[in-house]
Short mmCIF file of the C-alpha atoms (twelve columns), coordinates in Angstrom:
data_MODEL
# 
_entry.id   MODEL 
# 
loop_
_atom_site.group_PDB 
_atom_site.id 
_atom_site.type_symbol 
_atom_site.label_atom_id 
_atom_site.label_alt_id 
_atom_site.label_comp_id 
_atom_site.label_asym_id 
_atom_site.label_seq_id 
_atom_site.Cartn_x 
_atom_site.Cartn_y 
_atom_site.Cartn_z 
_atom_site.pdbx_PDB_model_num 
ATOM 1   C CA . UNK A 1   5.061   5.112   7.055   1 
ATOM 2   C CA . UNK A 2   4.078   2.071   9.085   1 
ATOM 3   C CA . UNK A 3   1.215   2.036   11.536  1 
ATOM 4   C CA . UNK A 4   2.445   1.726   15.118  1 
ATOM 5   C CA . UNK A 5   0.977   -1.315  16.865  1 
ATOM 6   C CA . UNK A 6   0.453   -1.672  20.612  1 
ATOM 7   C CA . UNK A 7   3.366   -3.678  21.975  1 
ATOM 8   C CA . UNK A 8   2.880   -2.681  25.619  1 
ATOM 9   C CA . UNK A 9   0.868   -5.829  26.352  1 
ATOM 10  C CA . UNK A 10  2.193   -8.711  28.412  1 
ATOM 11  C CA . UNK A 11  4.665   -11.097 26.826  1 
ATOM 12  C CA . UNK A 12  1.987   -13.789 26.837  1 
ATOM 13  C CA . UNK A 13  -0.463  -11.480 25.033  1 
ATOM 14  C CA . UNK A 14  2.199   -10.601 22.451  1 
ATOM 15  C CA . UNK A 15  2.949   -14.273 21.850  1 
ATOM 16  C CA . UNK A 16  -0.777  -14.988 21.458  1 
ATOM 17  C CA . UNK A 17  -1.169  -12.118 18.989  1 
ATOM 18  C CA . UNK A 18  1.883   -13.374 17.095  1 
ATOM 19  C CA . UNK A 19  0.404   -16.880 16.922  1 
ATOM 20  C CA . UNK A 20  -2.900  -15.433 15.665  1 
ATOM 21  C CA . UNK A 21  -1.139  -13.306 13.020  1 
ATOM 22  C CA . UNK A 22  0.805   -16.304 11.769  1 
ATOM 23  C CA . UNK A 23  -2.402  -18.338 11.516  1 
ATOM 24  C CA . UNK A 24  -4.032  -15.550 9.484   1 
ATOM 25  C CA . UNK A 25  -1.186  -14.891 7.064   1 
ATOM 26  C CA . UNK A 26  -2.281  -15.599 3.531   1 
ATOM 27  C CA . UNK A 27  -0.344  -14.774 0.430   1 
ATOM 28  C CA . UNK A 28  -2.797  -14.163 -2.373  1 
ATOM 29  C CA . UNK A 29  -1.380  -15.229 -5.735  1 
ATOM 30  C CA . UNK A 30  -2.563  -11.948 -7.270  1 
ATOM 31  C CA . UNK A 31  -0.693  -9.742  -4.749  1 
ATOM 32  C CA . UNK A 32  0.725   -6.704  -6.478  1 
ATOM 33  C CA . UNK A 33  3.014   -3.968  -5.168  1 
ATOM 34  C CA . UNK A 34  1.923   -1.068  -7.317  1 
ATOM 35  C CA . UNK A 35  -0.261  2.014   -7.492  1 
ATOM 36  C CA . UNK A 36  -3.336  2.617   -9.580  1 
ATOM 37  C CA . UNK A 37  -3.214  6.170   -10.909 1 
ATOM 38  C CA . UNK A 38  -6.228  8.006   -12.324 1 
ATOM 39  C CA . UNK A 39  -5.423  10.637  -14.960 1 
ATOM 40  C CA . UNK A 40  -7.291  13.120  -17.108 1 
ATOM 41  C CA . UNK A 41  -5.529  14.582  -20.133 1 
ATOM 42  C CA . UNK A 42  -5.740  16.759  -23.198 1 
ATOM 43  C CA . UNK A 43  -5.626  15.179  -26.627 1 
ATOM 44  C CA . UNK A 44  -3.581  16.258  -29.641 1 
ATOM 45  C CA . UNK A 45  -6.481  17.855  -31.507 1 
ATOM 46  C CA . UNK A 46  -6.072  21.656  -31.358 1 
ATOM 47  C CA . UNK A 47  -9.788  22.379  -31.749 1 
ATOM 48  C CA . UNK A 48  -11.005 19.855  -29.168 1 
ATOM 49  C CA . UNK A 49  -13.017 21.094  -26.173 1 
ATOM 50  C CA . UNK A 50  -10.275 19.849  -23.838 1 
ATOM 51  C CA . UNK A 51  -7.990  22.683  -25.001 1 
ATOM 52  C CA . UNK A 52  -10.570 25.442  -24.602 1 
ATOM 53  C CA . UNK A 53  -11.690 25.279  -20.993 1 
ATOM 54  C CA . UNK A 54  -13.725 22.115  -21.437 1 
ATOM 55  C CA . UNK A 55  -13.320 18.895  -19.553 1 
ATOM 56  C CA . UNK A 56  -10.212 16.865  -20.148 1 
ATOM 57  C CA . UNK A 57  -10.493 13.320  -21.495 1 
ATOM 58  C CA . UNK A 58  -10.617 10.470  -19.046 1 
ATOM 59  C CA . UNK A 59  -10.387 9.086   -16.545 1 
ATOM 60  C CA . UNK A 60  -7.562  6.843   -17.698 1 
ATOM 61  C CA . UNK A 61  -6.148  4.323   -15.236 1 
ATOM 62  C CA . UNK A 62  -2.457  3.454   -15.160 1 
ATOM 63  C CA . UNK A 63  -0.738  0.773   -13.139 1 
ATOM 64  C CA . UNK A 64  2.565   2.135   -11.839 1 
ATOM 65  C CA . UNK A 65  5.408   0.213   -10.183 1 
ATOM 66  C CA . UNK A 66  8.641   1.755   -8.942  1 
ATOM 67  C CA . UNK A 67  11.231  -0.966  -9.504  1 
ATOM 68  C CA . UNK A 68  14.480  0.900   -8.784  1 
ATOM 69  C CA . UNK A 69  15.867  4.416   -8.846  1 
ATOM 70  C CA . UNK A 70  14.836  5.823   -12.204 1 
ATOM 71  C CA . UNK A 71  13.090  2.589   -13.248 1 
ATOM 72  C CA . UNK A 72  9.291   2.766   -13.341 1 
ATOM 73  C CA . UNK A 73  6.966   0.253   -14.948 1 
ATOM 74  C CA . UNK A 74  3.774   2.021   -16.080 1 
ATOM 75  C CA . UNK A 75  1.010   0.992   -18.438 1 
ATOM 76  C CA . UNK A 76  -2.596  1.797   -19.237 1 
ATOM 77  C CA . UNK A 77  -5.348  -0.479  -17.946 1 
ATOM 78  C CA . UNK A 78  -7.945  -0.208  -20.695 1 
ATOM 79  C CA . UNK A 79  -10.690 -2.484  -19.426 1 
ATOM 80  C CA . UNK A 80  -12.789 -2.138  -16.268 1 
ATOM 81  C CA . UNK A 81  -11.983 -5.768  -15.405 1 
ATOM 82  C CA . UNK A 82  -8.257  -5.024  -15.473 1 
ATOM 83  C CA . UNK A 83  -8.776  -1.999  -13.246 1 
ATOM 84  C CA . UNK A 84  -10.804 -3.996  -10.707 1 
ATOM 85  C CA . UNK A 85  -8.239  -6.827  -10.715 1 
ATOM 86  C CA . UNK A 86  -5.486  -4.279  -10.067 1 
ATOM 87  C CA . UNK A 87  -7.422  -2.720  -7.156  1 
ATOM 88  C CA . UNK A 88  -7.943  -6.123  -5.532  1 
ATOM 89  C CA . UNK A 89  -4.343  -7.240  -6.086  1 
ATOM 90  C CA . UNK A 90  -2.978  -3.999  -4.622  1 
ATOM 91  C CA . UNK A 91  -5.287  -4.382  -1.596  1 
ATOM 92  C CA . UNK A 92  -4.065  -7.966  -1.068  1 
ATOM 93  C CA . UNK A 93  -0.437  -6.819  -1.116  1 
ATOM 94  C CA . UNK A 94  -1.142  -3.989  1.346   1 
ATOM 95  C CA . UNK A 95  -3.003  -6.352  3.681   1 
ATOM 96  C CA . UNK A 96  -0.036  -8.736  3.732   1 
ATOM 97  C CA . UNK A 97  2.358   -5.835  4.258   1 
ATOM 98  C CA . UNK A 98  0.328   -4.610  7.263   1 
ATOM 99  C CA . UNK A 99  0.281   -8.096  8.803   1 
ATOM 100 C CA . UNK A 100 4.036   -8.472  8.347   1 
ATOM 101 C CA . UNK A 101 4.634   -5.038  9.872   1 
ATOM 102 C CA . UNK A 102 2.672   -5.924  13.010  1 
ATOM 103 C CA . UNK A 103 4.533   -9.252  13.260  1 
ATOM 104 C CA . UNK A 104 7.836   -7.384  12.922  1 
ATOM 105 C CA . UNK A 105 6.939   -4.925  15.691  1 
ATOM 106 C CA . UNK A 106 5.935   -7.777  18.007  1 
ATOM 107 C CA . UNK A 107 9.213   -9.589  17.288  1 
ATOM 108 C CA . UNK A 108 11.208  -6.420  17.944  1 
ATOM 109 C CA . UNK A 109 9.465   -5.973  21.305  1 
ATOM 110 C CA . UNK A 110 10.072  -9.614  22.241  1 
ATOM 111 C CA . UNK A 111 13.767  -9.185  21.415  1 
ATOM 112 C CA . UNK A 112 13.866  -5.994  23.496  1 
ATOM 113 C CA . UNK A 113 12.463  -8.040  26.393  1 
ATOM 114 C CA . UNK A 114 15.209  -10.613 25.739  1 
ATOM 115 C CA . UNK A 115 12.624  -13.227 24.819  1 
ATOM 116 C CA . UNK A 116 13.161  -16.072 22.382  1 
ATOM 117 C CA . UNK A 117 11.411  -15.367 19.087  1 
ATOM 118 C CA . UNK A 118 10.643  -19.053 18.551  1 
ATOM 119 C CA . UNK A 119 8.272   -20.136 15.835  1 
ATOM 120 C CA . UNK A 120 5.054   -18.605 17.113  1 
# 
């Protein structure tokens, strides 16, 4: 669910915030809409400690993307560098998404006030 931004400010203040947001928008080339999932699991060895009350194996980190209904892209990130890259890329995507959401709420409020959306 989106964060609700304060759109009760004056029209001038909204336009200034919109201009600032547009000046700050940056699309990182590594942006990634996905989740990083940490899992612990049991192995296939019947006599392993993981089957007898011991700790499970892991953590294992999976990158998961929901592409469409019933279509999920999921794979194991084996190296720490991959895991860190995924964390950063996911954070970049979320940052952009938050900026776009605030811009959208400002534009909706300007339309409600029958203002021209203009280019900034």
